[in-house]
Tab-separated table of C-alpha atoms in Angstrom:
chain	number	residue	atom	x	y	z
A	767	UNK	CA	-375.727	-83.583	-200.467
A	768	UNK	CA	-375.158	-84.933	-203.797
A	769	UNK	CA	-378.394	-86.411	-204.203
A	770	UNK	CA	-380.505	-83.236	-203.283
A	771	UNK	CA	-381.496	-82.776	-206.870
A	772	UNK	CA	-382.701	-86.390	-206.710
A	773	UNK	CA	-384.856	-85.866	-203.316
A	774	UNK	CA	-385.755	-81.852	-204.468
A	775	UNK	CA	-386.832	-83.660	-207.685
A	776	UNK	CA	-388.916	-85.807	-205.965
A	777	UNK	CA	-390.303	-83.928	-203.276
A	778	UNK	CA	-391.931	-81.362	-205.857
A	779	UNK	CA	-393.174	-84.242	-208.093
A	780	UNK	CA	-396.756	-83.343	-207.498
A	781	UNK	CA	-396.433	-79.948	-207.195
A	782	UNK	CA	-399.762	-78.952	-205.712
A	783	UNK	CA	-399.884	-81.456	-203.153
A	784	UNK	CA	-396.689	-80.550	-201.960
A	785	UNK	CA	-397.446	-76.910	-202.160
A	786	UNK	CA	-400.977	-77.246	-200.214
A	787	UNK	CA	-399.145	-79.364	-197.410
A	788	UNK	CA	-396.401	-76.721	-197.059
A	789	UNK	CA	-399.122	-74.235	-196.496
A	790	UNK	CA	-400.470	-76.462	-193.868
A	791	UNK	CA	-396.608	-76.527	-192.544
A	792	UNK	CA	-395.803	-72.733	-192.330
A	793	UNK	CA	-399.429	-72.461	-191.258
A	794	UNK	CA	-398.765	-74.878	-187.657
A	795	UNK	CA	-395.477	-73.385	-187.127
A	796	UNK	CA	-396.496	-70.101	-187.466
A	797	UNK	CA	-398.927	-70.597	-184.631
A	798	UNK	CA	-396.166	-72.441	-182.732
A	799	UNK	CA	-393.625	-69.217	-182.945
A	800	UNK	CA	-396.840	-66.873	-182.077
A	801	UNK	CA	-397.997	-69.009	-179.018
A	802	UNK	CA	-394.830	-69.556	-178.054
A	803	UNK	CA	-393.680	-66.129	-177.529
A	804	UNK	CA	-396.828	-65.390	-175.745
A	805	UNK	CA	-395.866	-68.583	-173.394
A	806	UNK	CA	-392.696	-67.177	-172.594
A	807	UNK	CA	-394.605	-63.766	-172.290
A	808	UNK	CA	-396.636	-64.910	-169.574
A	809	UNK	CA	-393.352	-66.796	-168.030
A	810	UNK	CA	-390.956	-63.934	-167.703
A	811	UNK	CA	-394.185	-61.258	-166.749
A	812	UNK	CA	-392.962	-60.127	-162.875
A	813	UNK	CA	-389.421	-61.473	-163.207
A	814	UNK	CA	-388.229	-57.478	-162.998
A	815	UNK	CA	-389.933	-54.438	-163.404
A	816	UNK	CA	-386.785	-51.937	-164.557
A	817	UNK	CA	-387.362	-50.230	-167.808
A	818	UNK	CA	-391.586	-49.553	-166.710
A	819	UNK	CA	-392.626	-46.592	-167.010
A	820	UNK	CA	-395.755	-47.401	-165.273
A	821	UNK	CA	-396.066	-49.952	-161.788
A	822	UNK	CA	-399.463	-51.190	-161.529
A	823	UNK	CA	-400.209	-52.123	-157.203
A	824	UNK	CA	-402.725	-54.330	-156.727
A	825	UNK	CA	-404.170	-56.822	-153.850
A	826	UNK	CA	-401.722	-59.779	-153.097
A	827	UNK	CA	-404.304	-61.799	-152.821
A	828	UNK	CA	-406.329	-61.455	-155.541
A	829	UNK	CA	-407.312	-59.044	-158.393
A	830	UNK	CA	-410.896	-59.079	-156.921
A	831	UNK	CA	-409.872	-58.009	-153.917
A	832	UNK	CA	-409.813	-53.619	-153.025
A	833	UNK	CA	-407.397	-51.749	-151.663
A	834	UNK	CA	-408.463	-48.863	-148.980
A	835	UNK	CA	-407.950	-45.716	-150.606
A	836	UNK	CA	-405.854	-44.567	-148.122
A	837	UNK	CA	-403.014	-45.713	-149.431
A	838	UNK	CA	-402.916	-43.116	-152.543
A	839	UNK	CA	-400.755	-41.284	-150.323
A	840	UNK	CA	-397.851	-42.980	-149.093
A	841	UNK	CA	-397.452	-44.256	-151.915
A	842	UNK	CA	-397.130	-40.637	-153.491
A	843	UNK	CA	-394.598	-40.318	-151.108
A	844	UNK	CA	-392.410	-43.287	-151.774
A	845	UNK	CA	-388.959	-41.985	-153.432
A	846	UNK	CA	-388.942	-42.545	-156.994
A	847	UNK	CA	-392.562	-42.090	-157.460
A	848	UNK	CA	-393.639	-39.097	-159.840
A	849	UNK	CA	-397.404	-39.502	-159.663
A	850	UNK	CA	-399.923	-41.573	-158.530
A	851	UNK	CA	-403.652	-42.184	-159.421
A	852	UNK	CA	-406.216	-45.151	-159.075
A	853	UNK	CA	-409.192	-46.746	-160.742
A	854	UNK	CA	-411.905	-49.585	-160.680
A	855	UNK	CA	-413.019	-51.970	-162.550
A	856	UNK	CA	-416.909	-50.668	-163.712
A	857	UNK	CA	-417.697	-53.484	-165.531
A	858	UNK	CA	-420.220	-51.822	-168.203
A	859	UNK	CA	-422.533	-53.515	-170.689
A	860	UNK	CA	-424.143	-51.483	-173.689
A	861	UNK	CA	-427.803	-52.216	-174.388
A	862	UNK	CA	-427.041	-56.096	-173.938
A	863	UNK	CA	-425.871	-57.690	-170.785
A	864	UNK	CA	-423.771	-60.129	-173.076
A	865	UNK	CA	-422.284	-57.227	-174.942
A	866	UNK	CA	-419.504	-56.006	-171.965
A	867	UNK	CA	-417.016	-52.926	-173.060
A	868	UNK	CA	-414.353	-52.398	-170.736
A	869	UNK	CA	-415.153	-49.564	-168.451
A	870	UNK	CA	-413.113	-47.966	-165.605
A	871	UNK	CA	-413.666	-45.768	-162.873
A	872	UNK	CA	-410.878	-43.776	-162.458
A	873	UNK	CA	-409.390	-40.709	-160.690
A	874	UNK	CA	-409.033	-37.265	-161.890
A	875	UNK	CA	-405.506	-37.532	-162.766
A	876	UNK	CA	-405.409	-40.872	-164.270
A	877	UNK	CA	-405.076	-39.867	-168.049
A	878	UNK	CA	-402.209	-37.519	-166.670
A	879	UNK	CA	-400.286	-40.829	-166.598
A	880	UNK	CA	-400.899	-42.262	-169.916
A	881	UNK	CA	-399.574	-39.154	-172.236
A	882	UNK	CA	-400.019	-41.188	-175.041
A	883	UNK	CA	-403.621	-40.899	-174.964
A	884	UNK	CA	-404.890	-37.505	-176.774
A	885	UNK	CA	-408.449	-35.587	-175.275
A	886	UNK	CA	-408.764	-32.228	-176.600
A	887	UNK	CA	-408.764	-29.800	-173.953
A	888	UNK	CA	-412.132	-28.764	-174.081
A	889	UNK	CA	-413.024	-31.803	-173.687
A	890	UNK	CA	-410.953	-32.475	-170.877
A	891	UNK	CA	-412.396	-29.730	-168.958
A	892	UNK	CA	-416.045	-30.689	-169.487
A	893	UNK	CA	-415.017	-34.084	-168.450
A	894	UNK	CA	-413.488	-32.507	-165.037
A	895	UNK	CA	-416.385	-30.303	-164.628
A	896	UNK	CA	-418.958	-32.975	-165.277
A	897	UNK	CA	-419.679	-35.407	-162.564
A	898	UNK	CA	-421.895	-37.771	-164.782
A	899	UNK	CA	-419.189	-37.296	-167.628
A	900	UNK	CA	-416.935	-40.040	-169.236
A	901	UNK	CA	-414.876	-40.371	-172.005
A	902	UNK	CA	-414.789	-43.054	-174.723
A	903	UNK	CA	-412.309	-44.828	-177.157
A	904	UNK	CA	-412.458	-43.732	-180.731
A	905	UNK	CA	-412.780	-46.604	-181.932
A	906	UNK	CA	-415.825	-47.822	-179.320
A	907	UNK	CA	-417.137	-44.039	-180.532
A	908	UNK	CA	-416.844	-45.085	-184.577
A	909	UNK	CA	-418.568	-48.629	-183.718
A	910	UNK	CA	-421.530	-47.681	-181.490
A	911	UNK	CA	-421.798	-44.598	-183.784
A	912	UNK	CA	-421.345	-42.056	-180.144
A	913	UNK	CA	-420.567	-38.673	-180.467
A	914	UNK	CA	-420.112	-35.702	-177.733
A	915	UNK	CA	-423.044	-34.626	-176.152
A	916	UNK	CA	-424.603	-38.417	-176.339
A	917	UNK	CA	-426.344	-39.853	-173.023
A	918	UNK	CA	-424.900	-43.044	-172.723
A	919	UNK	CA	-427.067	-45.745	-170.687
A	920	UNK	CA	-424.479	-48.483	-169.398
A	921	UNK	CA	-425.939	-51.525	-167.335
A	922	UNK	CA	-423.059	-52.687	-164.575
A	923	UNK	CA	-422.200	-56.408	-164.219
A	924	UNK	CA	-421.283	-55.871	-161.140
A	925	UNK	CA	-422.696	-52.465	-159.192
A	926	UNK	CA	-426.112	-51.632	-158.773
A	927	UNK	CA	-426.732	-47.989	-157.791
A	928	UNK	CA	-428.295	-47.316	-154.159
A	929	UNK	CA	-431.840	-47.515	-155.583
A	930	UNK	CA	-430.912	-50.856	-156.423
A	931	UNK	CA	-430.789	-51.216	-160.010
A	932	UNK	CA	-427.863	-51.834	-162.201
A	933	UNK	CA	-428.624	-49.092	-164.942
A	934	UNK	CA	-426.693	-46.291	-164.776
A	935	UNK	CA	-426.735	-42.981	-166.490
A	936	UNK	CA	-423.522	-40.880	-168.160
A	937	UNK	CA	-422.869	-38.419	-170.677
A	938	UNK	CA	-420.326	-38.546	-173.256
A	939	UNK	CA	-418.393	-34.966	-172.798
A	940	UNK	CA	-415.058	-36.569	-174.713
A	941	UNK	CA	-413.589	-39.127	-177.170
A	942	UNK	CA	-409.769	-40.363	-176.513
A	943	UNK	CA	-407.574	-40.841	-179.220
A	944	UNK	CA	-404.078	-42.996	-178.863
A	945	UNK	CA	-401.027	-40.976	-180.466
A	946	UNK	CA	-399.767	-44.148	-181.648
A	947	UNK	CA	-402.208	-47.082	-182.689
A	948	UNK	CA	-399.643	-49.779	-181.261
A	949	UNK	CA	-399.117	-48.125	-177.695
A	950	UNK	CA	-402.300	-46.849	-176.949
A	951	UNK	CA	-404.334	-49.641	-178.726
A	952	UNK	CA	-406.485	-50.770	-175.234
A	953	UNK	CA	-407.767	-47.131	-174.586
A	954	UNK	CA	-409.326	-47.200	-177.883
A	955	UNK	CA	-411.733	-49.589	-176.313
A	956	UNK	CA	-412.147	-48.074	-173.254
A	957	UNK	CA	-414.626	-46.047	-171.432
A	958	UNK	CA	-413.331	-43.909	-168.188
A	959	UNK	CA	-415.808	-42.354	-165.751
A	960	UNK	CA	-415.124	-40.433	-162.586
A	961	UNK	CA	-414.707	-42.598	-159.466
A	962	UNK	CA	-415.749	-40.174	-156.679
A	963	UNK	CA	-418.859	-40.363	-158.978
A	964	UNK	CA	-418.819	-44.148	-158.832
A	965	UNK	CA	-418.177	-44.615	-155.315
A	966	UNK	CA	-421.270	-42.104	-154.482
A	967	UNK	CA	-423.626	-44.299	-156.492
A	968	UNK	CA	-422.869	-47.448	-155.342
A	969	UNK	CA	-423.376	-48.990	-151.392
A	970	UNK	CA	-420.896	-51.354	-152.759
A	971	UNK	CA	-417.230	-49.892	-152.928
A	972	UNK	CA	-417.405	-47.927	-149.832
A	973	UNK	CA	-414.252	-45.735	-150.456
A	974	UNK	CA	-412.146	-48.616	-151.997
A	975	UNK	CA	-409.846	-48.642	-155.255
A	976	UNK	CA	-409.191	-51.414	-157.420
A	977	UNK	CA	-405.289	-50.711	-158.066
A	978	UNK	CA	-403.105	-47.938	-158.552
A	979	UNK	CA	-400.994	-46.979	-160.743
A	980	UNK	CA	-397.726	-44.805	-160.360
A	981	UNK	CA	-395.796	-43.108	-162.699
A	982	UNK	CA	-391.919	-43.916	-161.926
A	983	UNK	CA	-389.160	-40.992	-162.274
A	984	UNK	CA	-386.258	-43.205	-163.279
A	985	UNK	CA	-387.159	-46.837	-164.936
A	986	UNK	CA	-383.860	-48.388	-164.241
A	987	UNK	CA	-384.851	-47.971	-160.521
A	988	UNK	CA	-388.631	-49.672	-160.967
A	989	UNK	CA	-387.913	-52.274	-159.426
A	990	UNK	CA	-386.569	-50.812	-155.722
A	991	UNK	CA	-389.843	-48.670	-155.936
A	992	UNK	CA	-392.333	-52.028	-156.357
A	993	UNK	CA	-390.649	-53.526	-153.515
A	994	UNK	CA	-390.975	-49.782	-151.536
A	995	UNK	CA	-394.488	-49.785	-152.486
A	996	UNK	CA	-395.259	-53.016	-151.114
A	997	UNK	CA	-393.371	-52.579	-148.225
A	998	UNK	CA	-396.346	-50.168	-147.272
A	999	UNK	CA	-398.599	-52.458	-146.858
A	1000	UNK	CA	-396.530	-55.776	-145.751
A	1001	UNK	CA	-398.208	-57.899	-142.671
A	1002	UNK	CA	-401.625	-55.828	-143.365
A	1003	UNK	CA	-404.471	-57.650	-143.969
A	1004	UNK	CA	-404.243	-55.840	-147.383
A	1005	UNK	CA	-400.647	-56.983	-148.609
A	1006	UNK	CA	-400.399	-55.540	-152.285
A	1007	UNK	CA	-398.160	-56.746	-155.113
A	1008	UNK	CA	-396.545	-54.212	-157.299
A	1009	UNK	CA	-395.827	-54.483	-160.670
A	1010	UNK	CA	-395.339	-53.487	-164.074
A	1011	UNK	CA	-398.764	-53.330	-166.206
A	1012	UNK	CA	-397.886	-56.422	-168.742
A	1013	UNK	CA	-397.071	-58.546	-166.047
A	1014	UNK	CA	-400.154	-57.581	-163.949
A	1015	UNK	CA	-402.355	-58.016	-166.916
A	1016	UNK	CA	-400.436	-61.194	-167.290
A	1017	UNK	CA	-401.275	-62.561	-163.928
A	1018	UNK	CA	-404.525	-61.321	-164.082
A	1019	UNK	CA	-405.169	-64.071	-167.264
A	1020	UNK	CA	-403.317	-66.841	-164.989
A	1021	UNK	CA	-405.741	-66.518	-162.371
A	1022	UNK	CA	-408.352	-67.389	-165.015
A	1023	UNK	CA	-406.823	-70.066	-166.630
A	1024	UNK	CA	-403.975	-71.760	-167.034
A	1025	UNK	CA	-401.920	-70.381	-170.419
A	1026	UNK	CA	-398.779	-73.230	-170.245
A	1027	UNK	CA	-401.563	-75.901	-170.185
A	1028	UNK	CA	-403.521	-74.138	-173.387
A	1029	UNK	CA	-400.998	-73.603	-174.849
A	1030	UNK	CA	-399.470	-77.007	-174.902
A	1031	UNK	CA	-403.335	-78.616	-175.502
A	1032	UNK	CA	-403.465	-76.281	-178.746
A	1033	UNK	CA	-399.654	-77.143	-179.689
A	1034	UNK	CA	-400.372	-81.362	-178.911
A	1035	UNK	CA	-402.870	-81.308	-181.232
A	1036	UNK	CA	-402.231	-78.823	-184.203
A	1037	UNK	CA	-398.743	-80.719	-184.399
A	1038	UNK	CA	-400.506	-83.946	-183.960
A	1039	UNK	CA	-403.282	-83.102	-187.344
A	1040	UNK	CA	-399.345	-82.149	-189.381
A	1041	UNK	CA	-398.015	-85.387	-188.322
A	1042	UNK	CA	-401.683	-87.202	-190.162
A	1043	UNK	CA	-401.264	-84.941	-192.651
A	1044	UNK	CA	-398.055	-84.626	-193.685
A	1045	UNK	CA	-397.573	-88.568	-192.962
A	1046	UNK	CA	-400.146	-88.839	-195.723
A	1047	UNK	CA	-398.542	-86.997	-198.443
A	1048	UNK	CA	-395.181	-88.998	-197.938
A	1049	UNK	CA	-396.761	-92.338	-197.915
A	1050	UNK	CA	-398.905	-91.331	-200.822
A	1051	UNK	CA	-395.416	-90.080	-202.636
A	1052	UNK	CA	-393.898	-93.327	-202.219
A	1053	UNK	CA	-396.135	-95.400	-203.453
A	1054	UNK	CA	-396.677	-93.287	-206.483
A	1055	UNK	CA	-392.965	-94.220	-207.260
A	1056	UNK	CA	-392.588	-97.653	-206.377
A	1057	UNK	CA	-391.182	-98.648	-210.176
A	1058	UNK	CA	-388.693	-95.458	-209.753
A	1059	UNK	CA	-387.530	-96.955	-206.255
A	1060	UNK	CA	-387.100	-99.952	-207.754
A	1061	UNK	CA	-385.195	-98.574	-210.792
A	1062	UNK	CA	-382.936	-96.699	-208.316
A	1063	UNK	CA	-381.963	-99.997	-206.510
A	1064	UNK	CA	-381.404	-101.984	-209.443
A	1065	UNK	CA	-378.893	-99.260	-210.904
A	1066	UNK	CA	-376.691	-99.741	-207.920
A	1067	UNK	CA	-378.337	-97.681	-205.144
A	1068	UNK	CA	-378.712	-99.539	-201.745
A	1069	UNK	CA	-381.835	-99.951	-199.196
A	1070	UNK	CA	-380.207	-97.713	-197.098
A	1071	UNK	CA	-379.608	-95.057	-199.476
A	1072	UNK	CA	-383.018	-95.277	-200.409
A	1073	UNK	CA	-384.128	-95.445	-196.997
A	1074	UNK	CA	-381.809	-91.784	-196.036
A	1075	UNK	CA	-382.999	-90.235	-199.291
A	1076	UNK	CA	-386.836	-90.445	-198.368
A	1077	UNK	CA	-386.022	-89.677	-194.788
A	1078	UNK	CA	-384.360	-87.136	-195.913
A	1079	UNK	CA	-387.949	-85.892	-198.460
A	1080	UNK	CA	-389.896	-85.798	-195.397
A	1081	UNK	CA	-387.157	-83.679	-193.261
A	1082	UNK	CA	-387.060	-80.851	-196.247
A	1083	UNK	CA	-390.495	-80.942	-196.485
A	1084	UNK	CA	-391.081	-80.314	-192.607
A	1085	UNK	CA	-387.699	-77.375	-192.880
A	1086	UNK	CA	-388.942	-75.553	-195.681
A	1087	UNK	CA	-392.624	-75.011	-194.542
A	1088	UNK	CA	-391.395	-74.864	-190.788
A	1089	UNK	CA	-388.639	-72.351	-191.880
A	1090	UNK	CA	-391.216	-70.160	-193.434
A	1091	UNK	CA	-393.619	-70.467	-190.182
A	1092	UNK	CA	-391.177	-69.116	-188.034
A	1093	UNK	CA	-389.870	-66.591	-189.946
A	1094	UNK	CA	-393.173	-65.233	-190.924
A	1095	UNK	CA	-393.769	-65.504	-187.001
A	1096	UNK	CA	-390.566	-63.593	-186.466
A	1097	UNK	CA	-391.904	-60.843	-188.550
A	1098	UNK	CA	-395.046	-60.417	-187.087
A	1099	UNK	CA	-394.792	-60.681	-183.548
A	1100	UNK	CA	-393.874	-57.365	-182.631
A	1101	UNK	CA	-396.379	-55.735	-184.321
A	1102	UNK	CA	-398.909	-57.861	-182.967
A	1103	UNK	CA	-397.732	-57.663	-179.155
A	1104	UNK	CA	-398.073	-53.961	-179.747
A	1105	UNK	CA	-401.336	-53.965	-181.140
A	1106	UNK	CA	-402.845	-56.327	-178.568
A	1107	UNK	CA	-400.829	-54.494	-175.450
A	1108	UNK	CA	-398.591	-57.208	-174.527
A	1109	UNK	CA	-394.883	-57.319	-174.128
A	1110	UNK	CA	-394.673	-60.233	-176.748
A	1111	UNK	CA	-390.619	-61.355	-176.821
A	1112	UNK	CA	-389.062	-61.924	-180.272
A	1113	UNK	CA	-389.028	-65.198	-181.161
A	1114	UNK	CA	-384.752	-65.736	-180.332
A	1115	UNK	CA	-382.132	-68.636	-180.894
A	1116	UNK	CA	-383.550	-71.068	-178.437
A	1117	UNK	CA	-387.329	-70.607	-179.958
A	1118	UNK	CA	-385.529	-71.284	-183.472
A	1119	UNK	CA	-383.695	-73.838	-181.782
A	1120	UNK	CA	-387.189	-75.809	-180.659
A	1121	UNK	CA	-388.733	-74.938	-183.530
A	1122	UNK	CA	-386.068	-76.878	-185.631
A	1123	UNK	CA	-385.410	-79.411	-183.764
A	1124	UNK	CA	-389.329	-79.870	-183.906
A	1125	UNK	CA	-389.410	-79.855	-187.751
A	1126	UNK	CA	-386.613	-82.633	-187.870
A	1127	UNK	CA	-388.158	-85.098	-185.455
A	1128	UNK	CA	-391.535	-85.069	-187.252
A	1129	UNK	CA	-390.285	-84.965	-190.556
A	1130	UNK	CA	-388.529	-87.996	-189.412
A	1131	UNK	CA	-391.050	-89.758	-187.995
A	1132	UNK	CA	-393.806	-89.613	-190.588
A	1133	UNK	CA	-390.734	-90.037	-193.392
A	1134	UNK	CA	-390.014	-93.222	-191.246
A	1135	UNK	CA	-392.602	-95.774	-192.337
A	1136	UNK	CA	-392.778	-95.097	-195.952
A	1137	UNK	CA	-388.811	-94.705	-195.733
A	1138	UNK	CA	-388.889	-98.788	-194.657
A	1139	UNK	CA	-391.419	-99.745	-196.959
A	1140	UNK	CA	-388.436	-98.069	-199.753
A	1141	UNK	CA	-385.803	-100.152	-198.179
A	1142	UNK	CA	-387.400	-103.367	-198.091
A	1143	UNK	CA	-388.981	-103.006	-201.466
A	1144	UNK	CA	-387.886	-106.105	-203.845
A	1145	UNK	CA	-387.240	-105.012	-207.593
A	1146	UNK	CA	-388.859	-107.742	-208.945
A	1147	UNK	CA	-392.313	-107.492	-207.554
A	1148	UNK	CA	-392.274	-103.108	-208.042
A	1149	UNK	CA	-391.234	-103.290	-211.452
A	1150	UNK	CA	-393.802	-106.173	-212.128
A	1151	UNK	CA	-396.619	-104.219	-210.670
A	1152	UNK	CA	-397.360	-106.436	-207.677
């Protein structure tokens, strides 16, 4: 410790490279605390459903895959279970195939379960009353410019209506607006038509429902009402897996790709582009002070001093930008899970604990080469020039 002024002095010797490469530091480690937390996200989604106010039931199988409608009941009827409703997935596209919005069609009483969505109720009731009727996010209402009383043309990705084309028909009767921004961010980009309408129209769902989802009375007993749920349906040919709505969404991405894998790929080489970068600015530090090395050893300082004292530049330079990263990562996470709809954990003790032990290993390995060029430096030839 008594020769931190010496390294500090050094480190900041060129103050804007140093600055511009701890940007590039708190900017990698940043992105390591935000992906992460939404690693560990998708790792602990399904591990327990207590504290849910909301269990999602889906096929076992496969989120393509319908459940008969029949089931609404029972599950009604399963102890612990306040309401129940269902939807499916529309699949909508607004005047370009390429330009998808999500779109569901849902049951009568499915906004019952979401009370932190707000529909005036005049609205509401034309909705009810109108079988062509759906309602739309705000914020889907403020970009496409829609108002109430709008026909809105939608083109399915998926359904085509009995006469065979996939152009369908509905009329805007109300606009939802979340209570809270952070909790009710995904309706705001949602469209919700009536399923009995849906299932008329199309020779294609036949009665079927892509999941439920049931409103729970107590949430520190979720978890015995997934497994009652799914005992409905156990040896059927259409098991179902219940479960709360992050972790459904969550396994609904895994089936598309594989997040530990991306995440690692993106990780590999965004630390890998650091280790160029920041091995750059330490080699290009030392040999900017090859006479100062060289005055340092022939005052009385040894190889290996000089060899800990630039291992120990590169370590601070990797801690303070890393440091900053993460704790600007801290900070943000939970408003971003929020906004995005996803049960993002706080980045804890053993993330900091990675994180760290991260910063120290690459700040010693690109500190290491220019740290042995120090050490084996001979006085003579630095403070000749050669």
């Amino acid at each position: 410790m008594k020769y931190l002024h010496l390294i500090w002095a050094a480190l900041f010797r060129r103050k804007t490279r140093t600055i511009l490469t701890l940007v590039s530091i708190i900017a990698a480690f940043l992105l390591f605390g935000m992906l992460d937390a939404v690693r560990t996200s998708f790792d602990q989604a399904g591990k327990s459903a207590n504290g849910a106010e909301r269990l999602q039931t889906g096929s076992k199988l496969s989120f393509i895959q319908t459940l008969p409608s029949s089931l609404e009941l029972p599950i009604g009827k399963v102890a612990g279970v306040k309401a129940v409703a269902f939807a499916n997935w529309f699949g909508g596209a607004y005047q370009d195939p390429h330009n998808q919005i999500f779109s569901f069609a849902v049951s009568p009483n499915y906004l019952d379960l979401y009370p932190e969505i707000e529909v005036s109720a005049e609205q509401r009731k034309a909705y009810d009353d109108t079988r062509t009727g759906v309602l739309v996010g705000e914020a889907l209402a403020q970009k496409y410019h829609w108002k109430v009383g709008d026909k809105l043309p939608l083109q399915s990705t998926i359904f085509p209506t009995h006469d065979g084309t996939k152009n369908w028909s509905f009329d805007i009767v109300g606009i939802m607006h979340p209570k809270d921004k952070n909790s009710g961010g995904m309706f705001d980009q949602l469209i919700l038509l009536h399923w009995k309408y849906f299932d008329d129209s199309t020779p294609y769902n036949r009665g079927s429902v892509g999941w439920y989802v049931s409103r729970v009375a107590d949430v520190n007993q979720a978890d015995r009402v997934a497994k009652a749920i799914d005992a409905i349906s156990a040896n059927s040919d259409h098991e179902t897996r219940t479960q709360t709505e992050q972790a459904a969404a969550a396994n609904w991405i895994k089936q598309l790709a594989d997040i530990g894998l991306i995440v690692g790929s993106i990780m590999g080489a965004v630390f890998f582009t650091l280790m160029l970068l920041s091995g750059n600015t330490m080699m290009q530090a030392v040999r900017e002070r090859t006479s100062e090395l060289a005055v340092l050893k022939t005052i009385g300082f040894s190889s290996r001093s000089v060899l800990c004292m630039v291992l120990a530049e590169s370590v601070l330079l990797l801690l303070i930008g890393g440091v900053l990263g993460l704790g600007i990562a801290t900070v943000l996470i939970p408003g971003v899970g929020a906004r995005a709809g996803l049960a993002l954990p706080a980045v804890g003790a053993a993330n900091w604990a990675l994180g760290i032990g991260l910063m120290v290993l690459i700040g010693l390995v690109v500190g290491l080469l220019p740290a042995l060029r120090a050490m084996r430096l001979n006085i003579v030839d630095a403070l000749a020039g050669r």
